[in-house]
Short mmCIF file of C-alpha atoms in Angstrom, two decimals:
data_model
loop_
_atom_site.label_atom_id
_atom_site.label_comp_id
_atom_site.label_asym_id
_atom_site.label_seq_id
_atom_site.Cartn_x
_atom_site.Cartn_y
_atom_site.Cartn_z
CA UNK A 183 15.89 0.32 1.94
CA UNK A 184 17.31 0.07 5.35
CA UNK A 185 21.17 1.36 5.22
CA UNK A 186 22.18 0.36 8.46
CA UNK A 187 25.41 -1.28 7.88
CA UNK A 188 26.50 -4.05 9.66
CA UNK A 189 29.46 -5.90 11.25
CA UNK A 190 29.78 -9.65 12.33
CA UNK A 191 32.32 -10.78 14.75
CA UNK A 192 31.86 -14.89 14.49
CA UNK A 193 34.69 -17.59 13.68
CA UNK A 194 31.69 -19.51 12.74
CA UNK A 195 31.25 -19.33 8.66
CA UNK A 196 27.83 -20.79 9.24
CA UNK A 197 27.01 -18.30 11.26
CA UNK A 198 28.85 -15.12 9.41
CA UNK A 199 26.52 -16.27 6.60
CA UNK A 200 23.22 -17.14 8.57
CA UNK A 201 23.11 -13.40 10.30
CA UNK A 202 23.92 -12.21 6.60
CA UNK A 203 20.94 -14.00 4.83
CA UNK A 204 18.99 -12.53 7.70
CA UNK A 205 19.88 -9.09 7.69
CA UNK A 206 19.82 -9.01 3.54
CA UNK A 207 16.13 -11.18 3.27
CA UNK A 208 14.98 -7.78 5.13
CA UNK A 209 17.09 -5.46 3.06
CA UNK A 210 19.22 -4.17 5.69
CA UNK A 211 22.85 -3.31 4.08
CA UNK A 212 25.77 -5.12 5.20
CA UNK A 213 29.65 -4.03 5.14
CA UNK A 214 31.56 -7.12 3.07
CA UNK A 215 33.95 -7.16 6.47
CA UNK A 216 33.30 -10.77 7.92
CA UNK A 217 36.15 -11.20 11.20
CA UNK A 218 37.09 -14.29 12.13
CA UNK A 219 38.46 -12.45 14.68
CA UNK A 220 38.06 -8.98 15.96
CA UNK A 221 40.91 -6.66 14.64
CA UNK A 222 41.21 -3.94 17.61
CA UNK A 223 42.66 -1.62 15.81
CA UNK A 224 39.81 -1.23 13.34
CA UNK A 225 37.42 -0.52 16.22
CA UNK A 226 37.81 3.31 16.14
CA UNK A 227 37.30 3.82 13.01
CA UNK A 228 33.75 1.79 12.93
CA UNK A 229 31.01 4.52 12.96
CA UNK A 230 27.11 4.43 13.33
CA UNK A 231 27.48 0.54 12.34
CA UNK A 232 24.99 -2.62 13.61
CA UNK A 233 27.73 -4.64 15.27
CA UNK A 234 26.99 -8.29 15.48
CA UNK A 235 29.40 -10.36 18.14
CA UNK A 236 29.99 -13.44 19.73
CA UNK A 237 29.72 -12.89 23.16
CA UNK A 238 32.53 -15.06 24.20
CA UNK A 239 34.19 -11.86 22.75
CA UNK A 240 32.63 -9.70 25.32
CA UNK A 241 35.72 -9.03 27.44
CA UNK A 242 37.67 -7.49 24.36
CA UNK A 243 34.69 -5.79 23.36
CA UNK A 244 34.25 -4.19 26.63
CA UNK A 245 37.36 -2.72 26.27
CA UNK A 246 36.45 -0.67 23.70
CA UNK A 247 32.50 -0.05 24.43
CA UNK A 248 33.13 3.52 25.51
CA UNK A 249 34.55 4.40 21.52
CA UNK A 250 32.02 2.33 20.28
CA UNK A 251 28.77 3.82 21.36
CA UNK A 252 30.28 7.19 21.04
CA UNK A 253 30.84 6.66 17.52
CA UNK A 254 27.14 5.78 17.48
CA UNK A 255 27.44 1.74 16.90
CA UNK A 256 24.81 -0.60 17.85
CA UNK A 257 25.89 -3.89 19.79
CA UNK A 258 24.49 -6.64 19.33
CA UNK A 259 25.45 -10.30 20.64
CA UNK A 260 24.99 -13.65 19.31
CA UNK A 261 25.60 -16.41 22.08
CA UNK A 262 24.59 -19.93 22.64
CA UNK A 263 20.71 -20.74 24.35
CA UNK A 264 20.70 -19.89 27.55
CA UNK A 265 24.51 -19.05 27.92
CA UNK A 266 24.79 -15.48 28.45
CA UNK A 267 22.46 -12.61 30.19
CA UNK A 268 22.94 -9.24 28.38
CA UNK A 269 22.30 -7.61 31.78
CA UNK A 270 25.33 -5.52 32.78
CA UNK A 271 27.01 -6.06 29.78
CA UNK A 272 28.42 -4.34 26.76
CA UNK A 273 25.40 -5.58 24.23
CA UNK A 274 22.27 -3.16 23.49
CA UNK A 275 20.31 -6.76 22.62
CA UNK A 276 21.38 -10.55 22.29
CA UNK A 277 20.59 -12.88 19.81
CA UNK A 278 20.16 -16.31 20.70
CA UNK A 279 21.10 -19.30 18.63
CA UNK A 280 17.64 -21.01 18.53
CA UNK A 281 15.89 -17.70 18.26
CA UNK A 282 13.17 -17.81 15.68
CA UNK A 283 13.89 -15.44 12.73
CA UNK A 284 11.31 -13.49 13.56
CA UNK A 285 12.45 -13.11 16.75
CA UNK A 286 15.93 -12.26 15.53
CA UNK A 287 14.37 -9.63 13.13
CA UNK A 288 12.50 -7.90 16.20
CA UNK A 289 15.72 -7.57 18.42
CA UNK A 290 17.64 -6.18 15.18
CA UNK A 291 14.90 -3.86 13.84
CA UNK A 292 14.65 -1.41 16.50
CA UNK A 293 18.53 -0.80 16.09
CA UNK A 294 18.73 -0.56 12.14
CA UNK A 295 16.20 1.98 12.53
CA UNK A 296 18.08 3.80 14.34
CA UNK A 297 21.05 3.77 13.02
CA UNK A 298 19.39 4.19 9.51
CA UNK A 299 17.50 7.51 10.62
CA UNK A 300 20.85 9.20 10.87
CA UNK A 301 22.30 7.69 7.28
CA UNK A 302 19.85 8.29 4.62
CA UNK A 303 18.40 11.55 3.24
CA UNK A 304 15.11 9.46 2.10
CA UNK A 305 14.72 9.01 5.51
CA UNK A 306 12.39 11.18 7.77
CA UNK A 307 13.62 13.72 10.08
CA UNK A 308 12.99 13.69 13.76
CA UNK A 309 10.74 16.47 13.05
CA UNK A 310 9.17 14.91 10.48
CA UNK A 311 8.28 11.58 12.08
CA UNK A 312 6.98 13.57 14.96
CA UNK A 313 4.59 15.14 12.42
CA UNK A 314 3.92 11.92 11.19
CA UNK A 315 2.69 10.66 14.18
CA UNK A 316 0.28 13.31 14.73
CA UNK A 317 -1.07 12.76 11.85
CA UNK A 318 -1.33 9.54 12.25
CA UNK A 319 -2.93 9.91 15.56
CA UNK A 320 -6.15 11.99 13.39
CA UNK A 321 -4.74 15.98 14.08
CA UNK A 322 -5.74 18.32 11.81
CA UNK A 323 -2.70 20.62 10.13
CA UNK A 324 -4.24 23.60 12.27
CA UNK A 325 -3.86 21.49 15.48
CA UNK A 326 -0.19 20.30 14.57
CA UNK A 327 0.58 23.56 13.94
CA UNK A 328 -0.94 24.90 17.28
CA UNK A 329 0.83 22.00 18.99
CA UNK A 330 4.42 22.74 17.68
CA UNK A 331 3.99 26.30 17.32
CA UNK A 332 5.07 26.05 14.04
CA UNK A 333 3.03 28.00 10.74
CA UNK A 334 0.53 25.93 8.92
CA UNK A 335 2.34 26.52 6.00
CA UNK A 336 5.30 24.59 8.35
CA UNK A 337 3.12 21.87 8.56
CA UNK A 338 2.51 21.38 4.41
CA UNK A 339 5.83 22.01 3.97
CA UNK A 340 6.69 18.48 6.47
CA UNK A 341 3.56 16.91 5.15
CA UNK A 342 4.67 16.87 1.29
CA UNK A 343 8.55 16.14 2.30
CA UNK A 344 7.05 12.87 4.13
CA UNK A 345 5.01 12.21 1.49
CA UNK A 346 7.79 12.63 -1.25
CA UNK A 347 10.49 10.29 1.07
CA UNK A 348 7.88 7.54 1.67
CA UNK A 349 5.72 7.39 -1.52
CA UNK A 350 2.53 7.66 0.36
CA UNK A 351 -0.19 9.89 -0.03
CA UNK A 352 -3.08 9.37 1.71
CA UNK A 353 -3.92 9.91 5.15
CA UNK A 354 -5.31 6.37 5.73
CA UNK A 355 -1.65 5.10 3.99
CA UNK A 356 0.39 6.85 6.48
CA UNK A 357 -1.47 6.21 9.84
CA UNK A 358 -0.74 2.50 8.08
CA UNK A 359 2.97 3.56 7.57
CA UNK A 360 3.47 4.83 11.25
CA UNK A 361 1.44 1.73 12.96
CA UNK A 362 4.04 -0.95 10.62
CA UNK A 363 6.62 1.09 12.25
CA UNK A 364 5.74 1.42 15.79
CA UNK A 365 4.98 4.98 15.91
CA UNK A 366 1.39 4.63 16.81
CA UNK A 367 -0.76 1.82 18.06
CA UNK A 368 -1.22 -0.71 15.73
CA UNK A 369 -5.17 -1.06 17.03
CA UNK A 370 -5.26 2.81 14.87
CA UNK B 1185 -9.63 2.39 -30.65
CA UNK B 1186 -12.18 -0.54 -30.85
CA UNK B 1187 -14.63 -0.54 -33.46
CA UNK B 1188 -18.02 -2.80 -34.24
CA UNK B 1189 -16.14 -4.65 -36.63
CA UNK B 1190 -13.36 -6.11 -34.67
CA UNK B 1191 -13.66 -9.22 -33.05
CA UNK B 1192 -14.91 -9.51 -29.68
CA UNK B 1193 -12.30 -12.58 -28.81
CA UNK B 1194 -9.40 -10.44 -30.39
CA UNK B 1195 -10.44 -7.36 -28.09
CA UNK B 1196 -10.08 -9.43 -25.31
CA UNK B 1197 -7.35 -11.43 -26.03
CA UNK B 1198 -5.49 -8.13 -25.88
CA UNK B 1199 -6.61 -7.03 -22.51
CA UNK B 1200 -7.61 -9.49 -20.64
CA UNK B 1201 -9.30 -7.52 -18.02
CA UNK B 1202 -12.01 -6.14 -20.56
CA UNK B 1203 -13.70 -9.87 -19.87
CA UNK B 1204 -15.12 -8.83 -16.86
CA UNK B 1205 -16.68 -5.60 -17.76
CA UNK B 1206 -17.90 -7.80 -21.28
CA UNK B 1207 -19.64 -10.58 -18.48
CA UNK B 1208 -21.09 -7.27 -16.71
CA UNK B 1209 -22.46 -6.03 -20.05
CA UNK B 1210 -23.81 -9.49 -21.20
CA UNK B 1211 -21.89 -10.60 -23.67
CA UNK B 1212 -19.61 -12.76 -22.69
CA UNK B 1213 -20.80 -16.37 -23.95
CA UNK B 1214 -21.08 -17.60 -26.86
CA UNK B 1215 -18.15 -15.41 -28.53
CA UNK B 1216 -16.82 -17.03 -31.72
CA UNK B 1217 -15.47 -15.28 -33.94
CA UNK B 1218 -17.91 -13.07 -34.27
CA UNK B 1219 -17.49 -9.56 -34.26
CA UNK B 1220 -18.79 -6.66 -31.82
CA UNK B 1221 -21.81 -5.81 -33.96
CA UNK B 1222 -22.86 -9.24 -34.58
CA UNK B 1223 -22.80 -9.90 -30.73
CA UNK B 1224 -24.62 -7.01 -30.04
CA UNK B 1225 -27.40 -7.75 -32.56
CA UNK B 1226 -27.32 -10.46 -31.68
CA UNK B 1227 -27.63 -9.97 -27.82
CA UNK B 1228 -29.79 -6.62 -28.84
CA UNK B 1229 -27.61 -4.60 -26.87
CA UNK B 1230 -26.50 -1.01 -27.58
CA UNK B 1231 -23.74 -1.38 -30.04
CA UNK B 1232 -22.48 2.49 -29.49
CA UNK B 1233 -22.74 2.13 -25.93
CA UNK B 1234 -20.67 -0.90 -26.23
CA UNK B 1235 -18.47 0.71 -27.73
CA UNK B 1236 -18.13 3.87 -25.33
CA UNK B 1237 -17.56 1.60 -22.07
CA UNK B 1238 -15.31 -0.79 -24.08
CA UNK B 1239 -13.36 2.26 -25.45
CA UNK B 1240 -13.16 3.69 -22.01
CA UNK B 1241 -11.89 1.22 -20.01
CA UNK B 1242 -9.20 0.07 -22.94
CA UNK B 1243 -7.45 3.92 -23.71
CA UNK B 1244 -6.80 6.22 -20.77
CA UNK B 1245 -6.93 8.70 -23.41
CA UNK B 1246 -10.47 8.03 -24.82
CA UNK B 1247 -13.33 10.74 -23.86
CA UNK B 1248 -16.66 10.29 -25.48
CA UNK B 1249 -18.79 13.12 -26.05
CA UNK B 1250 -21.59 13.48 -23.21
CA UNK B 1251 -23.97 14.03 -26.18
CA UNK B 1252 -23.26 9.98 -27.15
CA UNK B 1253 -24.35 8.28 -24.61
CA UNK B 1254 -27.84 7.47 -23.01
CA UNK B 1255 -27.83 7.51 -19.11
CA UNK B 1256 -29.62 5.26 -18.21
CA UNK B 1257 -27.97 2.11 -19.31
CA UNK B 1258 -24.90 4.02 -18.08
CA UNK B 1259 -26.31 3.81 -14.70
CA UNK B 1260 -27.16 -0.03 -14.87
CA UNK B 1261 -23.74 -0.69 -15.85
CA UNK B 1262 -22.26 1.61 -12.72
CA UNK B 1263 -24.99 -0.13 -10.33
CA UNK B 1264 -23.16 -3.55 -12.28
CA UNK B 1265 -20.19 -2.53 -11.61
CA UNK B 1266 -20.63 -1.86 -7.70
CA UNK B 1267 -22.29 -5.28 -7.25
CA UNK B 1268 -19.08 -7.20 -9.16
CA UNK B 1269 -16.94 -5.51 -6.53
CA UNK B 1270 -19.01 -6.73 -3.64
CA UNK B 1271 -19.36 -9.85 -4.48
CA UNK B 1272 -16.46 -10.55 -6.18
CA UNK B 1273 -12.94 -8.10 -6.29
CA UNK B 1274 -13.38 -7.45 -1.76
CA UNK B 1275 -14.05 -11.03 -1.46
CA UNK B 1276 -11.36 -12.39 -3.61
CA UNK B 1277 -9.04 -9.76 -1.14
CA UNK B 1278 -10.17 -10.94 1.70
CA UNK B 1279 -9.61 -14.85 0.64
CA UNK B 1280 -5.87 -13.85 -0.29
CA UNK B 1281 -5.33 -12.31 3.02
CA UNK B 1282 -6.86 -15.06 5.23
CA UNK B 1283 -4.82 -17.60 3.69
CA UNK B 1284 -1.91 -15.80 4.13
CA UNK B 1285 -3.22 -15.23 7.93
CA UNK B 1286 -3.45 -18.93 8.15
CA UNK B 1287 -0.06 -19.41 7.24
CA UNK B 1288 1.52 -16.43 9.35
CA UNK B 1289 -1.29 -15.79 12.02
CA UNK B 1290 1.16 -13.69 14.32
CA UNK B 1291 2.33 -11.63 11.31
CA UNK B 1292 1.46 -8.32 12.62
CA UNK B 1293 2.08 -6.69 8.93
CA UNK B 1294 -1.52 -9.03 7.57
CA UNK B 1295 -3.23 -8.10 10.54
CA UNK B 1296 -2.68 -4.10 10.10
CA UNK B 1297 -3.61 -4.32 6.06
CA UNK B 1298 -6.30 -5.98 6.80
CA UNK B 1299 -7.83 -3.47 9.26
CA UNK B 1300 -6.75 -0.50 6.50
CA UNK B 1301 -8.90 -2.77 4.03
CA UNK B 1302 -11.84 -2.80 6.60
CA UNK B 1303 -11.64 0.83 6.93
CA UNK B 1304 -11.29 1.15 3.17
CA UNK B 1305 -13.95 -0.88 2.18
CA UNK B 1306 -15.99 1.07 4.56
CA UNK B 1307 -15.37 3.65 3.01
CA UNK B 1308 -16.52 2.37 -0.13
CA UNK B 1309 -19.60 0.97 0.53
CA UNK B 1310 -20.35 4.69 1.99
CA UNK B 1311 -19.54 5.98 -1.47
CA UNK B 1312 -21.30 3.41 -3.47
CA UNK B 1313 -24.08 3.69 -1.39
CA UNK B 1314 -23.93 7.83 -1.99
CA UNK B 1315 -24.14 7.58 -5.22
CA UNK B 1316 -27.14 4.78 -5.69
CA UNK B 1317 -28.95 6.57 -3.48
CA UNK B 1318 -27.96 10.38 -4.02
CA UNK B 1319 -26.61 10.70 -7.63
CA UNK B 1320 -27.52 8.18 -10.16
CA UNK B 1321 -31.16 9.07 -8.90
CA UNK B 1322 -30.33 12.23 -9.93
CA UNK B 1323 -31.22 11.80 -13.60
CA UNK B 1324 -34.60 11.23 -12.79
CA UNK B 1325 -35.60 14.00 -10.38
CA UNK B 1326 -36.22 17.78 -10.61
CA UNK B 1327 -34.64 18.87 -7.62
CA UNK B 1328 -32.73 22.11 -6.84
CA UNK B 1329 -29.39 22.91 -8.71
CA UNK B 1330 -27.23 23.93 -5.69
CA UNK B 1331 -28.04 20.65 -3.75
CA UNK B 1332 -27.12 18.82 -7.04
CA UNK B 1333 -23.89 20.48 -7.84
CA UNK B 1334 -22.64 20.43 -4.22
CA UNK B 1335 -23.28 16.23 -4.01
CA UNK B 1336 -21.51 16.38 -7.38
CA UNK B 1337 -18.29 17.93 -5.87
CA UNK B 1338 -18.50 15.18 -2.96
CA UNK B 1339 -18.46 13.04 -5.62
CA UNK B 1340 -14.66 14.13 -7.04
CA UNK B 1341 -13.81 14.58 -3.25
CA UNK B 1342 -14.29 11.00 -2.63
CA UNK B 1343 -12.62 9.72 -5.66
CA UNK B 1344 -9.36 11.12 -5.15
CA UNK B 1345 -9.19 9.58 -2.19
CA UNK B 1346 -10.23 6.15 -3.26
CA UNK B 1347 -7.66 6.75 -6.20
CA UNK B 1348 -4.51 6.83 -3.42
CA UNK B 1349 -5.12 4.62 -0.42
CA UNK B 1350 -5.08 1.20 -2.57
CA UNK B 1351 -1.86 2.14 -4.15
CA UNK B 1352 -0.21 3.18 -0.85
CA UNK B 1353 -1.46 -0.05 0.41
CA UNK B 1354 0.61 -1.39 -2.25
CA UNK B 1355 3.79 0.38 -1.81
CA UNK B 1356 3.63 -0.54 2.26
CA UNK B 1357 2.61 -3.93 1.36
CA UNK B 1358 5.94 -4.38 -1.35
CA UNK B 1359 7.60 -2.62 1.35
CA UNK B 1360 7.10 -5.27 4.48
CA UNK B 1361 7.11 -8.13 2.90
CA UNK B 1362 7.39 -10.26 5.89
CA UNK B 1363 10.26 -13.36 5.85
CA UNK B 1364 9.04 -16.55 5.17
CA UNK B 1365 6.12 -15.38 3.54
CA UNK B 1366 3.96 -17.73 0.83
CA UNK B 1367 5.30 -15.50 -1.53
CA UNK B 1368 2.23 -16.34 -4.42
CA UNK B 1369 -0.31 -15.43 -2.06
CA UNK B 1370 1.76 -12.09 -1.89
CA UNK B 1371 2.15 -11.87 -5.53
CA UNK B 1372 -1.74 -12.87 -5.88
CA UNK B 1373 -2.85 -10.48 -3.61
CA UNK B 1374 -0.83 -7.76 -5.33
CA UNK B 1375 -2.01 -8.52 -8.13
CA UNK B 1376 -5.64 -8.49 -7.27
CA UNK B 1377 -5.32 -4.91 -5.71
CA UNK B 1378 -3.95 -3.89 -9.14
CA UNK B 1379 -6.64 -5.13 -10.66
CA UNK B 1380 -9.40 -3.71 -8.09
CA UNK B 1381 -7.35 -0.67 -8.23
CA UNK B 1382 -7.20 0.15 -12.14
CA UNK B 1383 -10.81 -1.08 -11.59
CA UNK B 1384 -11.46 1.91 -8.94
CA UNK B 1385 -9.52 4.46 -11.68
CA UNK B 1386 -11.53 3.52 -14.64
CA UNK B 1387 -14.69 3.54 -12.61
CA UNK B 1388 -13.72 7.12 -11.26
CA UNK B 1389 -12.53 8.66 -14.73
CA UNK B 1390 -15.97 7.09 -16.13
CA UNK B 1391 -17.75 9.01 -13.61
CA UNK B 1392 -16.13 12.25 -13.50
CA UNK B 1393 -15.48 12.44 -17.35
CA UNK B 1394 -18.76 10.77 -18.67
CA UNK B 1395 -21.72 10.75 -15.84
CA UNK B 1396 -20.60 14.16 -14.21
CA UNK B 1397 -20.39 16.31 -17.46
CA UNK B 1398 -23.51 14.08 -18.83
CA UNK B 1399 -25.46 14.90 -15.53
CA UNK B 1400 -23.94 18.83 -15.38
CA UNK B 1401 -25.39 18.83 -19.11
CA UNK B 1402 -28.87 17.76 -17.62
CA UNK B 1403 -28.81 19.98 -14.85
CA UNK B 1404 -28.18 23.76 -17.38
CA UNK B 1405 -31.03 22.30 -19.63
#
């Protein structure tokens, strides 16, 4: 499961509810908190979250960007067709109202993951989705180990972690694994 | 354990999936309520091999002694077996996954399984082919024990690997279950890769527990 947790911002109850269908149908956790209105004060304390806003809230938002990213939030916007351009603004990615789902999915997904890299321990490491990769790419354990200067023994060490976090064993299963999730062509 | 005098129709009403391997063993018309050892008299098949393959494929747990069984019907069965996969389990895969590309043709997650089942089944026509044409002829030919016992370790090589990459194809496949999918083609075309995969495990464990040790045998005599 995805453990990104997430934040709308909406006065729409339509809305609060559409993004949340959305997010869950994928299995990306959400935080109960639905605003009607942002509370500022709550802003600081919101850390490594998938923030969802209207972007007629943008101003306010702006305001507190700086503590926001530091804290290591994602911002996302929801705005009307056609009504707002994310260039030069506070939003990492905006979400349009007659976006497809699919569409909406893409713009979240490369967010949640991440956000989720840094939550969950069944998760893979930087180091590990590096190895991944090279793997996936057709290396040999001698040849990742050459190319990180690491031991072979290193490299079974990452190999069996991956395998134990994802569930996958086969070579063949994680080159699929890594192409799903953007870390190698998809052609493979 | 199943024995000649059980019914054929109860054996199968308790696993279901025994009525293709009874269809690739010719029995499977005409079932009544007669019991194994009437079908097989009167089909005149091999009651005790029967028995093994039905035994086999039923109980994890069940071994039969090497000594049992004849090879060569063993082989016809295994050459059987190969041909019901080719022309029926990959296809039936395929169908799943082209209907579900007709319904979701930009769904990048059915494009990628079905280039892993490509490679897969590329893979597995390799194997099959390996062992038509380099160890069931094995039984018939004097040839020299080294070649035969290295093929024979290529053998358990290859089915380990066959053994994980359709259940990881499983997990990634439960895993991305993309939005808006038909969800019974999903659920059908999980449930045919359990099927082709408990298939591929009983196969294997046939092979490496009954042909391997029953070839080995052949090879010291």
């Amino acid at each position: 499961m995805q453990v990104a947790n997430s934040v709308i911002i909406h006065k729409s109850p339509i809305i609060q509810q559409g993004v949340k269908n959305i997010l869950l149908s994928r299995n990306i956790g959400i935080n109960d908190m639905m605003f009607t209105f942002p509370v500022t004060g709550a802003f600081s304390n919101w850390k490594g979250l998938l923030i969802l806003a209207d972007t007629q809230y943008e101003e306010l938002i702006n305001k507190y960007s700086k503590i926001l990213i530091k804290n290591g939030n994602t911002i996302l916007g929801i705005a009307l067709p056609g009504t707002f351009n994310k260039l030069g603004s506070c939003f990492d990615e905006v979400i349009y109202l007659d976006d497809d789902i699919d569409t909406i999915i893409h713009k979240i997904s490369s967010y949640v993951k991440l956000v989720s890299d840094k939550k969950s321990n069944n998760q893979l490491s930087g180091r590990e989705i590096e190895l991944l990769t090279m793997v996936a790419q057709g290396f040999s354990n001698k040849q990742i180990a050459d190319m990180l200067f690491i031991s072979i023994h290193t490299v079974i060490t990452h190999r069996k972690n991956i395998t134990s976090k994802l569930g996958i064993k086969s070579i063949s299963g994680l080159t699929l694994y890594a192409a799903l999730n953007n870390l190698v062509d998809s052609r493979f | 354990m199943i024995t000649g005098n059980d019914k054929l129709s109860d054996v199968i009403g308790r696993n279901i999936d025994l009525l293709p391997i009874i269809h690739r063993l010719g029995l499977s018309t005409n079932i009544g309520e007669r019991n194994i050892n009437e079908i097989c008299s009167q089909n005149a098949a091999d009651v005790n091999f029967i028995l093994i393959i039905l035994n086999t494929y039923s109980s994890d747990n069940y071994f039969p002694k090497p000594d049992d069984l004849e090879l060569s019907p063993l082989i016809d069965f295994l050459i059987k077996t190969h041909t019901y996969h080719k022309q029926v389990t990959i296809p039936r895969l395929y169908g799943f996954i082209h209907q579900l590309k007709q319904n979701m043709p930009n769904e990048k997650l059915l494009h990628v399984i079905e280039k892993y089942l490509n490679q897969y089944i590329k893979k597995l026509f390799q194997h099959i082919e390996f062992e038509e044409k380099d160890i069931f002829p094995l039984v018939n030919k004097k040839e020299s024990v080294d070649e035969r016992s290295v093929n024979i370790k290529k053998l358990f090589r290859q089915h380990t690997n066959v053994e994980n990459e359709i259940s990881d194809l499983k997990t990634i496949i439960i895993r991305h279950i993309p939005h808006n999918v038909n969800m019974d083609l999903i659920h059908d075309l999980l449930h045919a890769l359990s099927h082709f995969e408990k298939e591929q495990l009983d196969h294997a464990r046939f092979e490496d527990k009954i042909l391997i040790p029953k070839l080995l045998k052949l090879l010291s005599s």
